[in-house]
PDB file of C-alpha atoms and ligand atoms in Angstrom:
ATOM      1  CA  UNK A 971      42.020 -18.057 -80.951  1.00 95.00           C
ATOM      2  CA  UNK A 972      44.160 -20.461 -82.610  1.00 97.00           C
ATOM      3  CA  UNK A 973      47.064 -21.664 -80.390  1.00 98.00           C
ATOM      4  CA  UNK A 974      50.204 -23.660 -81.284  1.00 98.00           C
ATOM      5  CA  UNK A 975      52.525 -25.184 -78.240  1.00 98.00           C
ATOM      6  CA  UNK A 976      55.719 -25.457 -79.414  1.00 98.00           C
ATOM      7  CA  UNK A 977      57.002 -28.240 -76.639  1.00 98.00           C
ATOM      8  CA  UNK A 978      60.627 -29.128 -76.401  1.00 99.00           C
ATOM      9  CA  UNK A 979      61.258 -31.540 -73.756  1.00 98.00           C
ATOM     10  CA  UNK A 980      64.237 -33.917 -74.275  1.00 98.00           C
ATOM     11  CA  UNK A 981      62.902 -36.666 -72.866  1.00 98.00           C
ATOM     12  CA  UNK A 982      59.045 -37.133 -72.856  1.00 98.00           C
ATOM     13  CA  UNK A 983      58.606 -40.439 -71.829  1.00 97.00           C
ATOM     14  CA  UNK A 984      60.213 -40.283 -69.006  1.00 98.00           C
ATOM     15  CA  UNK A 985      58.493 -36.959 -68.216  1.00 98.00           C
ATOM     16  CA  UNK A 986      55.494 -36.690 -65.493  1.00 98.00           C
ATOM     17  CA  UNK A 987      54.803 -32.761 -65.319  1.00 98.00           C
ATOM     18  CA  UNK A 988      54.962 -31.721 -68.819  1.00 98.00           C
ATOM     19  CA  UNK A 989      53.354 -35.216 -70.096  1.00 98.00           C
ATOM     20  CA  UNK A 990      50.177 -34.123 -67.914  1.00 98.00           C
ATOM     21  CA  UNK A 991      50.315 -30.393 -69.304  1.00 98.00           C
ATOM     22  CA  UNK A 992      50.360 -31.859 -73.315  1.00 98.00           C
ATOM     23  CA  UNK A 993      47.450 -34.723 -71.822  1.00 97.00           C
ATOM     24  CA  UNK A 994      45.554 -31.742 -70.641  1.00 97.00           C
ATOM     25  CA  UNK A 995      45.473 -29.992 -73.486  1.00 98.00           C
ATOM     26  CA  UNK A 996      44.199 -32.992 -75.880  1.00 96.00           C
ATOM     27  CA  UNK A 997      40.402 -32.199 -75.432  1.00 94.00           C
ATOM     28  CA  UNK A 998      41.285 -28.412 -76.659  1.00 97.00           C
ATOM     29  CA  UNK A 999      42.324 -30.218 -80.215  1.00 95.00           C
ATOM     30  CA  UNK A1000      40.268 -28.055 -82.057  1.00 95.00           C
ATOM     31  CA  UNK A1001      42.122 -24.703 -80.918  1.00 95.00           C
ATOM     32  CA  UNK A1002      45.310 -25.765 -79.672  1.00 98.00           C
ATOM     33  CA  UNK A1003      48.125 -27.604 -81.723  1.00 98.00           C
ATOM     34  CA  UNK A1004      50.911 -29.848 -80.145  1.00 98.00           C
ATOM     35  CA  UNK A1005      54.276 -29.552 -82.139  1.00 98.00           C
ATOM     36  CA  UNK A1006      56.737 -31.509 -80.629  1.00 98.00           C
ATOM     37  CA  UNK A1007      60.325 -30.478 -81.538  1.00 98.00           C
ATOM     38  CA  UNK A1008      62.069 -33.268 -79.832  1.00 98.00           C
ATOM     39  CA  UNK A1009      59.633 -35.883 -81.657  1.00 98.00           C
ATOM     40  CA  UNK A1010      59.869 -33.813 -84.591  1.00 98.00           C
ATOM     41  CA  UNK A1011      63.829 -33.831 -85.234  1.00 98.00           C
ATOM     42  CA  UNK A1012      65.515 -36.147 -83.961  1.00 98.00           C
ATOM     43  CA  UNK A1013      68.246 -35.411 -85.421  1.00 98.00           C
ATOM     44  CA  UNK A1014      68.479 -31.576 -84.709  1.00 98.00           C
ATOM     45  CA  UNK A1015      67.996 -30.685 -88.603  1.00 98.00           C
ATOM     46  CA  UNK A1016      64.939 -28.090 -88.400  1.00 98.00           C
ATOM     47  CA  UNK A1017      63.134 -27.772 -91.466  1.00 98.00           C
ATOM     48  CA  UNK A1018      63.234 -23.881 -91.259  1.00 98.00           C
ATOM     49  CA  UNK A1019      60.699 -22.577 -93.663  1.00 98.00           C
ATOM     50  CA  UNK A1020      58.116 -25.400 -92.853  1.00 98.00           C
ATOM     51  CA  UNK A1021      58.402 -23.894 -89.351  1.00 98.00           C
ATOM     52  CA  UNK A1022      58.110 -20.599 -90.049  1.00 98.00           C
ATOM     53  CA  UNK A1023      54.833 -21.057 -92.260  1.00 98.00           C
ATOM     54  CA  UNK A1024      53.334 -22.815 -89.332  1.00 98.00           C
ATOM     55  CA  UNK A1025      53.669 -20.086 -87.087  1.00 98.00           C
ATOM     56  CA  UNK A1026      52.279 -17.912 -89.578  1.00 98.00           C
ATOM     57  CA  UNK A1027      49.028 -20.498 -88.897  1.00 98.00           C
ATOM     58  CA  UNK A1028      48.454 -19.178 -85.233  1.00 98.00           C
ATOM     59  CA  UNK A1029      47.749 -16.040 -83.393  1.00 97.00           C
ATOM     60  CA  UNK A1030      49.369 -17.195 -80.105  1.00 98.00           C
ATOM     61  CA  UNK A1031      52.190 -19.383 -79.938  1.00 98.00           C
ATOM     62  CA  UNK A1032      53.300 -21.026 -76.136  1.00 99.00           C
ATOM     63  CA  UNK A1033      56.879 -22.352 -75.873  1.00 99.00           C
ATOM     64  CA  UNK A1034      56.377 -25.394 -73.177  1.00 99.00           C
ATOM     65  CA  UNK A1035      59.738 -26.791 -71.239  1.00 99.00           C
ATOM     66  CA  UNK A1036      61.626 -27.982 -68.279  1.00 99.00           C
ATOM     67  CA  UNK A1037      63.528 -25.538 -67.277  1.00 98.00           C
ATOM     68  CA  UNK A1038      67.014 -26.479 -67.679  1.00 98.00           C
ATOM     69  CA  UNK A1039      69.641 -24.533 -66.290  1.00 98.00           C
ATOM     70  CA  UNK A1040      67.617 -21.723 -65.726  1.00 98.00           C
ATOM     71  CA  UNK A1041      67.040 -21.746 -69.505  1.00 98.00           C
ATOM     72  CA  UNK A1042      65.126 -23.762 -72.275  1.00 98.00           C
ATOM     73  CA  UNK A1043      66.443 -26.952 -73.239  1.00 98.00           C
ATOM     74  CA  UNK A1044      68.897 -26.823 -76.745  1.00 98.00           C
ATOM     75  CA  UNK A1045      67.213 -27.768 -79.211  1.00 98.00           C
ATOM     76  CA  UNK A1046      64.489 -25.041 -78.403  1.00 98.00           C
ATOM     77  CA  UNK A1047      67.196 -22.318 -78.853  1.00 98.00           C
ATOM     78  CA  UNK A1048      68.393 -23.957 -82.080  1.00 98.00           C
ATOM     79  CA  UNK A1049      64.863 -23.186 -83.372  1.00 98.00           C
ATOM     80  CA  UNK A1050      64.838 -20.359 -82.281  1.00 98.00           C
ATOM     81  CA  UNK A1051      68.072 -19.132 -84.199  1.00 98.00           C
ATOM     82  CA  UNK A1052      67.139 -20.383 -86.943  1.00 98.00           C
ATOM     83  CA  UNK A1053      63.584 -20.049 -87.196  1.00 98.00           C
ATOM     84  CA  UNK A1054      63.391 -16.014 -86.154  1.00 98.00           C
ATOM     85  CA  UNK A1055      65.731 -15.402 -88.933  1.00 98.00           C
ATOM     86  CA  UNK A1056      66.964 -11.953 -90.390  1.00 98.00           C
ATOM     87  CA  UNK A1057      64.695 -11.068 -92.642  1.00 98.00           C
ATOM     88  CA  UNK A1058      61.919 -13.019 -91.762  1.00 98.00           C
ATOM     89  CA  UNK A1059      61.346 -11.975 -88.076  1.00 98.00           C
ATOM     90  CA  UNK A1060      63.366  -9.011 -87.674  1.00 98.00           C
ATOM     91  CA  UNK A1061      65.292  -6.715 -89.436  1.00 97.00           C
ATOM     92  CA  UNK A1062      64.872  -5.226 -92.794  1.00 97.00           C
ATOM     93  CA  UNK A1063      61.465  -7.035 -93.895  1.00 95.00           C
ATOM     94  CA  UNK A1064      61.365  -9.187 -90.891  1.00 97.00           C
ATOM     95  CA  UNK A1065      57.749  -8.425 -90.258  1.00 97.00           C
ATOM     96  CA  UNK A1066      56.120 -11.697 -90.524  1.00 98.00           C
ATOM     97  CA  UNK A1067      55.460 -12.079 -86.571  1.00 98.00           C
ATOM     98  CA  UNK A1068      54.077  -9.037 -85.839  1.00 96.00           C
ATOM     99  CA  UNK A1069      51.384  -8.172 -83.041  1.00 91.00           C
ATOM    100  CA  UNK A1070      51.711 -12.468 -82.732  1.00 98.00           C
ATOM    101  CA  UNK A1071      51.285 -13.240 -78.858  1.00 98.00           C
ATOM    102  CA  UNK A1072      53.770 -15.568 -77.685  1.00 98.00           C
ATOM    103  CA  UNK A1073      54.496 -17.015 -74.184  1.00 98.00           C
ATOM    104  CA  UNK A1074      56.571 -19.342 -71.678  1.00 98.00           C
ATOM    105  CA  UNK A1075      55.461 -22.081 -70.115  1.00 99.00           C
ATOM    106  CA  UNK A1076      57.792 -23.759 -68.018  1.00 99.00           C
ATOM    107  CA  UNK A1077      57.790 -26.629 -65.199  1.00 99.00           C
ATOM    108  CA  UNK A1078      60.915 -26.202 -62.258  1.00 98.00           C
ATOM    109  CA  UNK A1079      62.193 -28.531 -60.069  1.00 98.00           C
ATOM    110  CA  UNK A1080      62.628 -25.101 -57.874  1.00 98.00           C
ATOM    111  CA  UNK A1081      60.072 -23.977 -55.392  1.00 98.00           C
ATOM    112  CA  UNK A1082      58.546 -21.064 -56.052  1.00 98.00           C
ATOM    113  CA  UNK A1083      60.423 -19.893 -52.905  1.00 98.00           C
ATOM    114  CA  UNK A1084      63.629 -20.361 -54.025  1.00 98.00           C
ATOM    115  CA  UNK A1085      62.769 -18.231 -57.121  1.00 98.00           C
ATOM    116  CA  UNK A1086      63.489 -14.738 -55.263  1.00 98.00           C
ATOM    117  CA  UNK A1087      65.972 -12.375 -54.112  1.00 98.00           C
ATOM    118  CA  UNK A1088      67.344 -13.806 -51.075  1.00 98.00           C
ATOM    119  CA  UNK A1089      66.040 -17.170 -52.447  1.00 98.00           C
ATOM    120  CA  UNK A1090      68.061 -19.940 -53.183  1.00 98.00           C
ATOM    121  CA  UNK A1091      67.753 -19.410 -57.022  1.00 98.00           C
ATOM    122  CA  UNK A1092      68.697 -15.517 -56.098  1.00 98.00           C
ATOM    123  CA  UNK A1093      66.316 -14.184 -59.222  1.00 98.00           C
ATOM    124  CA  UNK A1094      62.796 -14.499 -60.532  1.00 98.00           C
ATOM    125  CA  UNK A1095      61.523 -16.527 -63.237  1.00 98.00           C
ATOM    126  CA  UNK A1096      60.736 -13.417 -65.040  1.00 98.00           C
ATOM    127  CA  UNK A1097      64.595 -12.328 -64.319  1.00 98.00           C
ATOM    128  CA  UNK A1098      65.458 -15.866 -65.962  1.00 98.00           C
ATOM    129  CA  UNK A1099      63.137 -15.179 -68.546  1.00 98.00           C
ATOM    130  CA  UNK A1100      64.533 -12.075 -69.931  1.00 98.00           C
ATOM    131  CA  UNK A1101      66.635 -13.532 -73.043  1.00 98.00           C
ATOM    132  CA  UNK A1102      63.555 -15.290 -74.322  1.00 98.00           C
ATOM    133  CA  UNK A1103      61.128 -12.271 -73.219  1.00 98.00           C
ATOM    134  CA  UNK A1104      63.639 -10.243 -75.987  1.00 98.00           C
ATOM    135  CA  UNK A1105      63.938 -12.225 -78.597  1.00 98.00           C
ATOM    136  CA  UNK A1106      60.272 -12.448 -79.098  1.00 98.00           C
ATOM    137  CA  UNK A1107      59.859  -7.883 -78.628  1.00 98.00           C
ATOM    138  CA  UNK A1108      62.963  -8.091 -81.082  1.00 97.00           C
ATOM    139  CA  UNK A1109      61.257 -10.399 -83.302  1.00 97.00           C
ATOM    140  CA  UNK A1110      57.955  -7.895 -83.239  1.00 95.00           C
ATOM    141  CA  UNK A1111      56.106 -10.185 -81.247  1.00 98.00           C
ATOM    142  CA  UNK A1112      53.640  -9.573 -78.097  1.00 98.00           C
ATOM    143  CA  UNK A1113      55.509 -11.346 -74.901  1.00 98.00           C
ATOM    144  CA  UNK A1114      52.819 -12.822 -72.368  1.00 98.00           C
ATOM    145  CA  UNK A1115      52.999 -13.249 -68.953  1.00 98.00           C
ATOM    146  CA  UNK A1116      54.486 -16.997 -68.462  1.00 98.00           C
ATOM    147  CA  UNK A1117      52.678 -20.181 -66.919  1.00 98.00           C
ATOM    148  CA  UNK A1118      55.191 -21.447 -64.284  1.00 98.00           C
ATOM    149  CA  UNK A1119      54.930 -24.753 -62.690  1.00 99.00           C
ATOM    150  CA  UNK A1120      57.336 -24.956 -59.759  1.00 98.00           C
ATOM    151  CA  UNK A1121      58.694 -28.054 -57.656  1.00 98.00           C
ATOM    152  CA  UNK A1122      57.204 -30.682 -60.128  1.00 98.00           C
ATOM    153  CA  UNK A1123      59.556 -32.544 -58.791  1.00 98.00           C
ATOM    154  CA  UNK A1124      58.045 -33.198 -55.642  1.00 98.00           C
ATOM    155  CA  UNK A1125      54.637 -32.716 -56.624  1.00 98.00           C
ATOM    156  CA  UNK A1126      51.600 -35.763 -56.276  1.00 98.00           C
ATOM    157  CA  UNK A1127      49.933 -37.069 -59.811  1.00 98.00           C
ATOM    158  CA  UNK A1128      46.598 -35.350 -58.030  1.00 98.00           C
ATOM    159  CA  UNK A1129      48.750 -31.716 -57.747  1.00 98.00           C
ATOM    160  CA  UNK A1130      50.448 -31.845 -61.497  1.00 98.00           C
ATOM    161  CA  UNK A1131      46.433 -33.058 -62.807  1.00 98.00           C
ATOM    162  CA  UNK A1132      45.433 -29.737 -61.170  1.00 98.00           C
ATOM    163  CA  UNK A1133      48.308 -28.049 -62.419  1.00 98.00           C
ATOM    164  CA  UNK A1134      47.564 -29.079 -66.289  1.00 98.00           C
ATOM    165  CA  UNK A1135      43.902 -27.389 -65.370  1.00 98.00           C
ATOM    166  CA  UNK A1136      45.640 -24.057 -64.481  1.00 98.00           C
ATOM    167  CA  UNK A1137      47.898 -24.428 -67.719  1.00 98.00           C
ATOM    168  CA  UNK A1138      45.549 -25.351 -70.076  1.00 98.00           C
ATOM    169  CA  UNK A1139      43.553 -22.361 -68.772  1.00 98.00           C
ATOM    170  CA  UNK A1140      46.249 -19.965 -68.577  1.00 98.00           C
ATOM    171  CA  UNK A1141      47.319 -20.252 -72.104  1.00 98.00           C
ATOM    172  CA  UNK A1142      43.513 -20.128 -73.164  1.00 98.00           C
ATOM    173  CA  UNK A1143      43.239 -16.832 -71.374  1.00 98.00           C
ATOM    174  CA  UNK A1144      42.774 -14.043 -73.909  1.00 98.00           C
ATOM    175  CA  UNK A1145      45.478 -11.084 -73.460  1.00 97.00           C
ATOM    176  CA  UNK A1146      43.686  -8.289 -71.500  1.00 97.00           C
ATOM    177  CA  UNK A1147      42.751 -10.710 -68.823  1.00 98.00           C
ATOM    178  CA  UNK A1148      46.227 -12.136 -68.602  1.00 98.00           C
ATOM    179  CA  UNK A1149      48.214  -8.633 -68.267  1.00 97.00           C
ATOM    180  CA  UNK A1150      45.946  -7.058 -66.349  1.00 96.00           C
TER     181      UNK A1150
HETATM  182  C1  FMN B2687      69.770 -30.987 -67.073  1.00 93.95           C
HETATM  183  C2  FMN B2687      68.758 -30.474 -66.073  1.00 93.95           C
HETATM  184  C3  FMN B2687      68.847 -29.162 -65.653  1.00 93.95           C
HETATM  185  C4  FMN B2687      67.918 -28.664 -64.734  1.00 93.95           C
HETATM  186  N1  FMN B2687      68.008 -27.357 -64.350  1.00 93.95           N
HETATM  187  C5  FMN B2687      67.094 -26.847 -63.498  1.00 93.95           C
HETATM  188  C6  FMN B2687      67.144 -25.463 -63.122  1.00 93.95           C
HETATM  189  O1  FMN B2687      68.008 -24.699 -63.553  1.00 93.95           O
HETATM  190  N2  FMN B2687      66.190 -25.004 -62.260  1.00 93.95           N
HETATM  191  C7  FMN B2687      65.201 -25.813 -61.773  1.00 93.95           C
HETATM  192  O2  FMN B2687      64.379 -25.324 -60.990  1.00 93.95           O
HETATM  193  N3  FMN B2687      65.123 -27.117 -62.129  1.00 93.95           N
HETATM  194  C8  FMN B2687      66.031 -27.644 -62.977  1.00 93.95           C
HETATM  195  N4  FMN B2687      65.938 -28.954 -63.379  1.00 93.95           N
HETATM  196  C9  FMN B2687      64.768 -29.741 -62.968  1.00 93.95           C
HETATM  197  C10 FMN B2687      63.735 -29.745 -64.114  1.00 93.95           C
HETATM  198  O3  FMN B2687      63.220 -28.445 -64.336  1.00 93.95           O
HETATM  199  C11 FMN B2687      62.619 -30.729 -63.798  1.00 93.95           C
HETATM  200  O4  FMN B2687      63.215 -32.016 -63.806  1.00 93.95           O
HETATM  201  C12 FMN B2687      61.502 -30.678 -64.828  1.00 93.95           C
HETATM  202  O5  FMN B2687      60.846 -29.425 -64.785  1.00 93.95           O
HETATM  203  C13 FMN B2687      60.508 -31.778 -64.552  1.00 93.95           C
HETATM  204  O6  FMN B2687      59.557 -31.808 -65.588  1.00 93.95           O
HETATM  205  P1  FMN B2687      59.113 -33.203 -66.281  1.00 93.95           P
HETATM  206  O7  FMN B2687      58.440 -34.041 -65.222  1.00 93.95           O
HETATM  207  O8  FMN B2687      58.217 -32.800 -67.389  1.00 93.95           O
HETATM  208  O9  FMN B2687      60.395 -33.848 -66.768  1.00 93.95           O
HETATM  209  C14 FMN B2687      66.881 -29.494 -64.251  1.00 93.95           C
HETATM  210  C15 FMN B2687      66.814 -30.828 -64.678  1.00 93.95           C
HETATM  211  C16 FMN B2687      67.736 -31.319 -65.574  1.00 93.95           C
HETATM  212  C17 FMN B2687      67.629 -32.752 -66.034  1.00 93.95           C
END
């Protein structure tokens, strides 16, 4: 299975928890490609059609990011409005991402605690989730269950080193083991 991460962190340097997940995933080269949106555009003009025919490349596509504001940082949703276009991945003839398996995989500084009713954070993840989770069904595409990394904050270099394990396997996990 040939995976592309789609990571949009605004500042990577000064990152620890999503630095480890991309370090992780460098001896998985062969299957799984690093695209780096931040890295990529610098100045926020997305070259729109070379995205799109790189997706086309892939049969599962991960969106990796700090969860900002209980959302994905903005230059993530910029590609996404531009890149699932009318057309293209919905809509009359909007096709081209069908049956593709997509998923979220995010890092909070919120414990997983905190992340329920009656929690601090009031909702789920998977609440949170729910505009991305229907942009990719409206786009055609399969939605996964997400990889969620909570209170990286806090977390040692030993605990984020495991945590790039479980991510690295997560995404690698073929659907019927992940939804079942
Ligand atoms: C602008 C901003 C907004 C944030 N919003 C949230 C949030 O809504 N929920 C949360 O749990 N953490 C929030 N955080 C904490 C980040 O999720 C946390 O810093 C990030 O996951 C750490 O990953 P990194 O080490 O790769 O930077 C926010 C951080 C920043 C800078």
């Amino acid at each position: 299975m040939k995976i592309l991460v789609i990571a949009a962190h605004p500042q990577l340097n000064a990152s620890r928890a999503n630095k480890a997940f991309l370090k992780g995933l460098s001896k998985y080269s062969q299957d799984i490609h690093v695209h780096d949106l931040y890295q990529l555009y610098p100045n926020w003009i997305i070259d729109v059609e070379k995205e799109q025919q790189l997706l086309l490349q892939y049969d599962r596509i991960v969106l990796q990011f700090p969860f900002y504001w209980y959302s994905c940082p903005p230059l993530l949703k910029k590609w996404l409005e531009e890149v699932m276009a009318h057309g293209w991945a919905y809509g009359p003839g909007g096709d081209q991402l069908i049956g593709k398996e997509f998923l979220v995989a995010t890092t909070t500084g919120g414990t997983e605690k905190a992340y329920r009713s009656g929690g601090d954070n009031q909702f789920t993840i998977s609440e949170f989730l729910r505009p991305l989770e229907r942009t990719i069904t409206r786009c055609n595409g399969t939605y996964l269950p997400a990889f969620v990394s909570y209170a990286v904050m806090t977390a040692t270099d030993e605990t984020l080193a495991e945590e790039a394990i479980r991510y690295a396997e997560h995404i690698r996990t073929p659907l019927p083991v992940l939804v079942h």
